[in-house]
PDB file of C-alpha atoms in Angstrom:
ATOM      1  CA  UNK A   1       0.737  18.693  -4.498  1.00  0.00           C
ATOM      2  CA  UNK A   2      -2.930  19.254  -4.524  1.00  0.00           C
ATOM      3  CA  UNK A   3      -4.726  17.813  -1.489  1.00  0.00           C
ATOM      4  CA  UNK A   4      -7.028  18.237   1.707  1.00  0.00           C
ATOM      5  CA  UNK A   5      -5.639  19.383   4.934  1.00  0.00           C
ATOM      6  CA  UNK A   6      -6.950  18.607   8.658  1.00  0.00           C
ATOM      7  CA  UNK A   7      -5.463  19.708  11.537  1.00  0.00           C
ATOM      8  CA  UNK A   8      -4.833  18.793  14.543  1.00  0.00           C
ATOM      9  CA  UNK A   9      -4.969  15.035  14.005  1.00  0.00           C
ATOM     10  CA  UNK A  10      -6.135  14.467  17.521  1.00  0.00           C
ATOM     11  CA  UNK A  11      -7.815  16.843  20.036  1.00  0.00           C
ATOM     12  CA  UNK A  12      -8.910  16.811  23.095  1.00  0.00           C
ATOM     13  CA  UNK A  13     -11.378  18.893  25.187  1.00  0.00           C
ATOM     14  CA  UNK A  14     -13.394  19.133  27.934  1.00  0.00           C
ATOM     15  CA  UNK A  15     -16.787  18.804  28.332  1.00  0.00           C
ATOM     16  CA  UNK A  16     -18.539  21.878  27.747  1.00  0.00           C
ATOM     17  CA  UNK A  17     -15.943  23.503  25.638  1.00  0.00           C
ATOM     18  CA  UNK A  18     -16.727  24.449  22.401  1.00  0.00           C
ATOM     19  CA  UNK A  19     -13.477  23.128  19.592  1.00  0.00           C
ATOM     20  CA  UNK A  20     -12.826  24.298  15.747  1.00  0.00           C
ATOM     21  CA  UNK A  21     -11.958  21.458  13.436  1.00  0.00           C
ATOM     22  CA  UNK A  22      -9.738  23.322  10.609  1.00  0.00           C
ATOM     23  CA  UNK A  23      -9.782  22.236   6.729  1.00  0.00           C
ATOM     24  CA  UNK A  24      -7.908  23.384   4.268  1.00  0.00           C
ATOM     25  CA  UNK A  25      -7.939  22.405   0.312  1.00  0.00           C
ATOM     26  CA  UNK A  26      -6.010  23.633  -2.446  1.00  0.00           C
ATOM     27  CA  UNK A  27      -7.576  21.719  -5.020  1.00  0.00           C
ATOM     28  CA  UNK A  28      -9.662  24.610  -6.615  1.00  0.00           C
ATOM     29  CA  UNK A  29     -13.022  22.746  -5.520  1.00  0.00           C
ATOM     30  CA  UNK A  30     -16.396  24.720  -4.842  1.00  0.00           C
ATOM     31  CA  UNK A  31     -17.941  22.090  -2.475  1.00  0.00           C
ATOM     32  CA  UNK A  32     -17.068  20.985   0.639  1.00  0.00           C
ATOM     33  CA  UNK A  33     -18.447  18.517   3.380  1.00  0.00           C
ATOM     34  CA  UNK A  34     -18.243  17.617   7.002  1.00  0.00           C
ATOM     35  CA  UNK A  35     -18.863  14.167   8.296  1.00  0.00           C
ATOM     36  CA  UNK A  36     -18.607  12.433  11.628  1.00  0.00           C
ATOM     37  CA  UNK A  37     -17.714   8.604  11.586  1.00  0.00           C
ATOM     38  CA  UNK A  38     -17.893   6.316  14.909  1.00  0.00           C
ATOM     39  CA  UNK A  39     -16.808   3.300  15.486  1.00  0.00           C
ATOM     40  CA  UNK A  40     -18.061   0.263  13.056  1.00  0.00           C
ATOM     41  CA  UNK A  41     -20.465   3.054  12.107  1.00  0.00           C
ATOM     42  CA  UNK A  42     -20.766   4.469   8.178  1.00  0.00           C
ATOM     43  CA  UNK A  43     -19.941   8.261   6.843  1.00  0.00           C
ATOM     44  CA  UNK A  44     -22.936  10.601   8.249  1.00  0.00           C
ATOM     45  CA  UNK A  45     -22.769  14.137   6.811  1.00  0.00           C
ATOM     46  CA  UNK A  46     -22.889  16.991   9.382  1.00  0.00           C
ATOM     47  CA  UNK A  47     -22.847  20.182   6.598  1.00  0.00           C
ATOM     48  CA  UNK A  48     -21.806  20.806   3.390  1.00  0.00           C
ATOM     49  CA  UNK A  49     -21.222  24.104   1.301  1.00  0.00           C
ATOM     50  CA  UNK A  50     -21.326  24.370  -2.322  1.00  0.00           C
ATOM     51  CA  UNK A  51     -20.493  28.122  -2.751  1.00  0.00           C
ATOM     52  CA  UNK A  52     -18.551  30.457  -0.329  1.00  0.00           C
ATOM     53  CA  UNK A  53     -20.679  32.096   2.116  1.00  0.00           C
ATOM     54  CA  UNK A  54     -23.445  29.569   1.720  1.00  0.00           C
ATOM     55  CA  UNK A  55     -24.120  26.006   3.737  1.00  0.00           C
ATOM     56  CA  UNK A  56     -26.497  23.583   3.932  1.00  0.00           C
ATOM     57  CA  UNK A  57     -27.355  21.172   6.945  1.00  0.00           C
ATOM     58  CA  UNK A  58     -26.567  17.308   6.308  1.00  0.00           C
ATOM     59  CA  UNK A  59     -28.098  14.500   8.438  1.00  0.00           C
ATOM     60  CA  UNK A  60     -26.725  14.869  11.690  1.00  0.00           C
ATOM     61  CA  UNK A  61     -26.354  18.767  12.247  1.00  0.00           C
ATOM     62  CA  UNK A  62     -27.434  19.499  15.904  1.00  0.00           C
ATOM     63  CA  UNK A  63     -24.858  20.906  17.922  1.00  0.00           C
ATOM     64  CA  UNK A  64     -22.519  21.443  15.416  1.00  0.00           C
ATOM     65  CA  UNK A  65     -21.493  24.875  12.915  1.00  0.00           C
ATOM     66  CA  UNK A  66     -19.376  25.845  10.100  1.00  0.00           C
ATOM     67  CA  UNK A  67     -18.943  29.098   8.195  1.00  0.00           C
ATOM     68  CA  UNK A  68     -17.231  29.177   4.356  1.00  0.00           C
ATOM     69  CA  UNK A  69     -15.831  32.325   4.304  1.00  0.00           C
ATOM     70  CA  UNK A  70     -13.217  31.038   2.074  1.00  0.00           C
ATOM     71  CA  UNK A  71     -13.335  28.980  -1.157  1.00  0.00           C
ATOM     72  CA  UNK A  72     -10.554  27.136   0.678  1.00  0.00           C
ATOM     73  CA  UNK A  73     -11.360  26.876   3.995  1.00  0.00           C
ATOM     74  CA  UNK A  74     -14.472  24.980   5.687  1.00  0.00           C
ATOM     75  CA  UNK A  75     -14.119  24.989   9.741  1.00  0.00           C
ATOM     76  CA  UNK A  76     -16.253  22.926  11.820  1.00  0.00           C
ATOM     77  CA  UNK A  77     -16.910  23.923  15.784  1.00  0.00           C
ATOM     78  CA  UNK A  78     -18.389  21.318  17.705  1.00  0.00           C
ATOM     79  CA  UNK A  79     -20.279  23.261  20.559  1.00  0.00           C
ATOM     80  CA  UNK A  80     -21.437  22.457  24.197  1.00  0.00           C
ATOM     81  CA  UNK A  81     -24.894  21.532  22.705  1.00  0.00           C
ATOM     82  CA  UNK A  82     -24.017  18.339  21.080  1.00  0.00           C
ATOM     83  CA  UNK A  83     -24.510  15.897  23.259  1.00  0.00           C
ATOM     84  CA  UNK A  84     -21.628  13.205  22.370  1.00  0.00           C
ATOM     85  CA  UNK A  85     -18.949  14.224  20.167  1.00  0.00           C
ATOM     86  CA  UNK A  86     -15.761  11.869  20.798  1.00  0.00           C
ATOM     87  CA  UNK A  87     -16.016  10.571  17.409  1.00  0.00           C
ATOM     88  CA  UNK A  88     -13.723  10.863  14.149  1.00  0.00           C
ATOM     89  CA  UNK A  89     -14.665  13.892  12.078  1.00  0.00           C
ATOM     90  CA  UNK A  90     -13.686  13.874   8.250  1.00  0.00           C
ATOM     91  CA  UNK A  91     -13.472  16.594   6.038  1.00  0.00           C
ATOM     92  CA  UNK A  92     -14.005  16.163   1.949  1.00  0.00           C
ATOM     93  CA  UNK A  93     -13.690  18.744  -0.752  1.00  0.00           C
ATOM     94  CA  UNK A  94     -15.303  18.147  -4.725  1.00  0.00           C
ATOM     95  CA  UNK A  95     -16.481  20.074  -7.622  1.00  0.00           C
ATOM     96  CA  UNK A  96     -20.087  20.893  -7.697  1.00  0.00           C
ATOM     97  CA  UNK A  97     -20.797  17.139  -9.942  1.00  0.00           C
ATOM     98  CA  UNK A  98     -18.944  15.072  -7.315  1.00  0.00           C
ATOM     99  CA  UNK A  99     -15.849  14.952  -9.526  1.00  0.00           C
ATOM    100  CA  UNK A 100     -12.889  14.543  -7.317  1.00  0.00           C
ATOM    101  CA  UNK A 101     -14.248  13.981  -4.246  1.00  0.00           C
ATOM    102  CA  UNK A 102     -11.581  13.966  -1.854  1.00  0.00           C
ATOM    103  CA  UNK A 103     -11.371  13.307   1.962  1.00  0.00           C
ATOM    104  CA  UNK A 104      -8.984  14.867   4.585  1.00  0.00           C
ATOM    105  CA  UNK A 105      -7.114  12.386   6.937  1.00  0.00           C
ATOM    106  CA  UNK A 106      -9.950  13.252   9.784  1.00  0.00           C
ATOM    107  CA  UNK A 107      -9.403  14.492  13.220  1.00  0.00           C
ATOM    108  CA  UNK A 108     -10.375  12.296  15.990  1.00  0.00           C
ATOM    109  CA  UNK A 109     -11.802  14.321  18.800  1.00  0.00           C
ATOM    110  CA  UNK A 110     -12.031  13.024  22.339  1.00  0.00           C
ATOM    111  CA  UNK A 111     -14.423  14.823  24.998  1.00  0.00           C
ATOM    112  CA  UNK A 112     -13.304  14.105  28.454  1.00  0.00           C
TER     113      UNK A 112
ATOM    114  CA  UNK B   1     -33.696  11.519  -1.071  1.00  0.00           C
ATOM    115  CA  UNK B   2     -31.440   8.876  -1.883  1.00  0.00           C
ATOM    116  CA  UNK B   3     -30.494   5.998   0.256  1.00  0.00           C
ATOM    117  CA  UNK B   4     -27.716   3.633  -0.340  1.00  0.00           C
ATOM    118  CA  UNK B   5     -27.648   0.209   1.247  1.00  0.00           C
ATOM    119  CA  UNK B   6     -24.624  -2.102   1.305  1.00  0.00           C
ATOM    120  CA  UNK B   7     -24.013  -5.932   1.568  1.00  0.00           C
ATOM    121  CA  UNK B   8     -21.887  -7.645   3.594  1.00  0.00           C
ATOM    122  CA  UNK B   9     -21.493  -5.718   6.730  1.00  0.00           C
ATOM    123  CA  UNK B  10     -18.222  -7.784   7.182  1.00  0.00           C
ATOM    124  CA  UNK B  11     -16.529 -10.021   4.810  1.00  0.00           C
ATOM    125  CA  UNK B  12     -13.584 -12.498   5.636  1.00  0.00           C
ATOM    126  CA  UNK B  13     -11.478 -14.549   2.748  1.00  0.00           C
ATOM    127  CA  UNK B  14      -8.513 -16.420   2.432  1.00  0.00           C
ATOM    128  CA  UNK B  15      -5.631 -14.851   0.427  1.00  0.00           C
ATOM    129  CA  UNK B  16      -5.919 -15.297  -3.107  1.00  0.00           C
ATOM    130  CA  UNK B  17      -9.832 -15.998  -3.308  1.00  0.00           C
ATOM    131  CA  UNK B  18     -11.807 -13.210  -4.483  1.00  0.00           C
ATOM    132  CA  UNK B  19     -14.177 -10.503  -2.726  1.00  0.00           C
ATOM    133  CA  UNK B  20     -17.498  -8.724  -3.885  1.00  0.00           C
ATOM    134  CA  UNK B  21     -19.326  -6.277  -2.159  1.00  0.00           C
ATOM    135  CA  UNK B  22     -23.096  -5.582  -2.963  1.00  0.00           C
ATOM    136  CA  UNK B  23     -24.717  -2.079  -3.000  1.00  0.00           C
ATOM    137  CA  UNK B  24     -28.195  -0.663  -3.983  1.00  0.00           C
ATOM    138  CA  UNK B  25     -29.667   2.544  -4.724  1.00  0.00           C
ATOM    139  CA  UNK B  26     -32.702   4.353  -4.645  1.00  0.00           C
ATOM    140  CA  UNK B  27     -32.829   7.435  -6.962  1.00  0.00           C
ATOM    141  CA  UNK B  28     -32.762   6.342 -10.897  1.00  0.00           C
ATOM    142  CA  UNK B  29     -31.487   9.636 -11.119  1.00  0.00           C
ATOM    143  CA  UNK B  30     -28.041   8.781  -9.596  1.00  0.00           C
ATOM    144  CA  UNK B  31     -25.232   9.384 -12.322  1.00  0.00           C
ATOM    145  CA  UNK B  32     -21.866   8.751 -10.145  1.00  0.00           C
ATOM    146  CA  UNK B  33     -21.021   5.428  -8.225  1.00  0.00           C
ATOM    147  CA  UNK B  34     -17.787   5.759  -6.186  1.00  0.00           C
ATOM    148  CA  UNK B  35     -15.691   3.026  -4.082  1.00  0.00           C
ATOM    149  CA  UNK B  36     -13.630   3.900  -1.225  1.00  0.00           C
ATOM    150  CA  UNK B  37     -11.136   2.063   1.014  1.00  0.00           C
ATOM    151  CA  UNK B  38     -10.485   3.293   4.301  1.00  0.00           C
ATOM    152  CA  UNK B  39      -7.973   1.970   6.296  1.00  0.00           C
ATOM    153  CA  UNK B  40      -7.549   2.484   9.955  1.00  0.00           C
ATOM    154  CA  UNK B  41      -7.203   6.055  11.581  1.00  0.00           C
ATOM    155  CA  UNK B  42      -7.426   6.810   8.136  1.00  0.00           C
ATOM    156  CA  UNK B  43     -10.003   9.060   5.681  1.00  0.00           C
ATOM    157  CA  UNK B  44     -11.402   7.351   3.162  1.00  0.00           C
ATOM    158  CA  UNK B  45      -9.440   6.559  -0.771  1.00  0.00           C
ATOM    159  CA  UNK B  46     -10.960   6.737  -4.057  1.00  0.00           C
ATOM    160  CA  UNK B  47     -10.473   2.767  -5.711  1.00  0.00           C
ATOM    161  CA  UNK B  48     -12.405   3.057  -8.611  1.00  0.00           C
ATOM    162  CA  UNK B  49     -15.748   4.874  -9.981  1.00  0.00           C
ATOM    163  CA  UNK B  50     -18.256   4.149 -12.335  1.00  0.00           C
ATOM    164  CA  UNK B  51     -20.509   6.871 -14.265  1.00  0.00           C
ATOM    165  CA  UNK B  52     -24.245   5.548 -15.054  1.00  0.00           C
ATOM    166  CA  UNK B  53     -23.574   5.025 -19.189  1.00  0.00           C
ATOM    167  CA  UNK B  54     -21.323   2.217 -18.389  1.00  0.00           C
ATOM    168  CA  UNK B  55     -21.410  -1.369 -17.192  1.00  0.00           C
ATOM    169  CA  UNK B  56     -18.218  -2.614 -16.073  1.00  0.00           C
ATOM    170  CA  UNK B  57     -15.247  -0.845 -15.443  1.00  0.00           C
ATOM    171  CA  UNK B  58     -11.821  -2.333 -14.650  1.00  0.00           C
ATOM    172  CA  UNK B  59      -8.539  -1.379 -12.900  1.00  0.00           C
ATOM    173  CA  UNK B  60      -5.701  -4.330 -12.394  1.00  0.00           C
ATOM    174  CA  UNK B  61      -7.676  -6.248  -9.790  1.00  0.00           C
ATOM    175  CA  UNK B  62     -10.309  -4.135  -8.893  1.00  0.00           C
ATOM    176  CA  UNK B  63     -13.778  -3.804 -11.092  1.00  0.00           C
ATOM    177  CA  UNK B  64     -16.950  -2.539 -10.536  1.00  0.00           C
ATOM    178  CA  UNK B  65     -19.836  -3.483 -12.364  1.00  0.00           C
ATOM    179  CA  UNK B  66     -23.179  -1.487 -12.836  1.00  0.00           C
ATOM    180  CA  UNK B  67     -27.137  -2.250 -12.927  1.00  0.00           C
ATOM    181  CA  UNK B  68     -29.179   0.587 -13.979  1.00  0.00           C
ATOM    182  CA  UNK B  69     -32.256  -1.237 -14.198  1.00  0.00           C
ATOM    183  CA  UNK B  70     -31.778  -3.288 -11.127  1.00  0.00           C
ATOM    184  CA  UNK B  71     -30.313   0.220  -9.422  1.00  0.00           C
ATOM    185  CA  UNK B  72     -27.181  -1.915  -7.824  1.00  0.00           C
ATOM    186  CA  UNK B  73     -24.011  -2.013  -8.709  1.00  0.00           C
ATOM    187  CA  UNK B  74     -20.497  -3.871  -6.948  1.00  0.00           C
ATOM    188  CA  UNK B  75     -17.494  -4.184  -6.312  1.00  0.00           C
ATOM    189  CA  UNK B  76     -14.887  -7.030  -7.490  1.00  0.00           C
ATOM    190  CA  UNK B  77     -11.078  -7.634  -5.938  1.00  0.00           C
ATOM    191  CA  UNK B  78      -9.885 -10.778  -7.391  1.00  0.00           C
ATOM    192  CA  UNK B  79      -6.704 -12.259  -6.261  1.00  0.00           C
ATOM    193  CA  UNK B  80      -6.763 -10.922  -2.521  1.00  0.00           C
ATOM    194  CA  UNK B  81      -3.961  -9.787  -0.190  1.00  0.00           C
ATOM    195  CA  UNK B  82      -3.196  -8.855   3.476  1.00  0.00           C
ATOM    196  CA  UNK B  83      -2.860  -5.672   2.681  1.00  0.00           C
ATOM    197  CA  UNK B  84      -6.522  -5.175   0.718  1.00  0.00           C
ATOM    198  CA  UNK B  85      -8.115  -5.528   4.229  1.00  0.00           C
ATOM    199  CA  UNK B  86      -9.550  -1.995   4.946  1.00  0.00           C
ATOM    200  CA  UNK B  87     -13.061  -1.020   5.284  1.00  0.00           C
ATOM    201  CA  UNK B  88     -14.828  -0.056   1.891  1.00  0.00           C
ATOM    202  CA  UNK B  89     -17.525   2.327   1.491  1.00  0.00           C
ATOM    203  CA  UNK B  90     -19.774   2.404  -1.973  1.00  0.00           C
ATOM    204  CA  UNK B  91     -21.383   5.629  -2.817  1.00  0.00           C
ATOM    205  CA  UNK B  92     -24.277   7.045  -5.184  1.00  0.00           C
ATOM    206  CA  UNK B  93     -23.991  11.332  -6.393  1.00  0.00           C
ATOM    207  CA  UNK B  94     -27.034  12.971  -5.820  1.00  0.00           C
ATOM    208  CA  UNK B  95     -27.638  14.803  -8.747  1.00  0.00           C
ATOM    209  CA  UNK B  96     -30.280  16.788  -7.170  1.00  0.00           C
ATOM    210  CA  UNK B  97     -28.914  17.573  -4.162  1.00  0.00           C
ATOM    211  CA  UNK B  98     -24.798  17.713  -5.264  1.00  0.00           C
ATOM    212  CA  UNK B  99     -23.625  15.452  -2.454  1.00  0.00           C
ATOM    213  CA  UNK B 100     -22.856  11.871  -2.333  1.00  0.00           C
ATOM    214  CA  UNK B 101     -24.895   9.583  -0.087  1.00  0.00           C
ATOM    215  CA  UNK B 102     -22.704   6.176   1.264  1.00  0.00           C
ATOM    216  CA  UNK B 103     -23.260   2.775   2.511  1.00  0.00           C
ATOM    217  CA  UNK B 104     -22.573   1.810   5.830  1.00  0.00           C
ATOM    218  CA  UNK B 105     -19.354   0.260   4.352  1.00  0.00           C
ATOM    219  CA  UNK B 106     -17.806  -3.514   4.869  1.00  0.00           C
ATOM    220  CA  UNK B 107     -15.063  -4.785   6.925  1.00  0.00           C
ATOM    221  CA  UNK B 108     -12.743  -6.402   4.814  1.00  0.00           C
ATOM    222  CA  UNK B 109     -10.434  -9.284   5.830  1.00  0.00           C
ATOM    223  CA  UNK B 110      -7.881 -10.767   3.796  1.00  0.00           C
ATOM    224  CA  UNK B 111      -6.336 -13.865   5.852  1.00  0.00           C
ATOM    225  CA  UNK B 112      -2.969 -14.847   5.008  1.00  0.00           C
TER     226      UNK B 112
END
């Protein structure tokens, strides 16, 4: 089956450690997205990346990077510079008209 | 750019009685309106979509209905259950920019 793969499911780190989200898709899609979600709060977007080796920043991208070096693959590292990132990250994949867009089950990070 | 704004921030009904959840748009250039349910510790599902050349669109108990001119468009669950409490999330696709822009999304609760 097609689909959108996050991993781990939960993580936890300490402060001042840098952490890579993964995110995997295997549904042949060109764009991909990163967005953080905290509690009662909407979807922001953090980056997205319509073509490989290309990305664009989204609302919210301070302290945060990604790299596409793989029409699959769209990793997200959430680095000492963001100042509070305990939240629950999701992870979406569509075609470049928004057809299909698809969301990961999210990974809920927790900075101790 | 395009902002999306969504009515009610939390909405509570007795089994049975129907829901509808109110969002606007910006950007008359918006072609793609889709609905999401999220339940918890969960990413976001796709419920049902609308494209901007038609009005109403309808799946079982779930229909969203579209206002070009008035640039808002909702969502309809008629005949509620338990298990239709979720958070739901509408969303407008950017043309110009390829990404989709959300609401805040409403707490829905379906009381038995």
């Amino acid at each position: 089956d097609g689909g959108i793969t996050q991993s781990p499911k939960y993580l936890f780190r300490k402060e001042g450690q840098n952490v890579t989200l993964s995110c995997e898709q295997n549904l042949n899609h060109d764009a991909m997205y990163w967005y953080r979600q905290d509690p009662g709060q909407g979807l922001r977007l953090i980056y997205y990346s319509q073509i490989v080796n290309d990305f664009q920043k989204g609302d919210i991208a301070e302290g945060y990077s990604v790299s596409r070096e793989k029409k699959e693959s769209f990793p997200l590292t959430v680095t000492s510079a963001q100042k509070n990132p305990t939240a629950f990250y999701l992870c979406a994949s569509s075609t470049l008209r928004g057809i299909g867009y698809t969301f990961g089950s999210g990974t809920r990070l927790t900075v101790v | 750019g395009e902002n999306v704004e969504q009515h009610p921030s939390t909405l509570s009904v007795q089994e049975g009685d129907s829901a509808v959840i109110k969002c606007t748009y910006s950007d008359s250039a918006s072609n793609y309106f889709p609905w999401y349910k999220q339940e918890l510790g969960k990413g976001p599902q796709l419920i049902i979509d609308i494209r901007s050349n038609v009005g109403e669109k309808k799946d079982q108990r779930i229909a969203v209905t579209l206002n070009k001119t008035a640039k808002h468009f909702s969502l309809h669950i008629t005949e509620t259950q338990p298990e239709d409490s979720a958070v739901y999330f509408c969303a407008s696709f950017q043309g110009g920019s390829e990404k989709l822009v959300f609401g805040k999304g409403t707490k829905l609760t379906v009381n038995p």
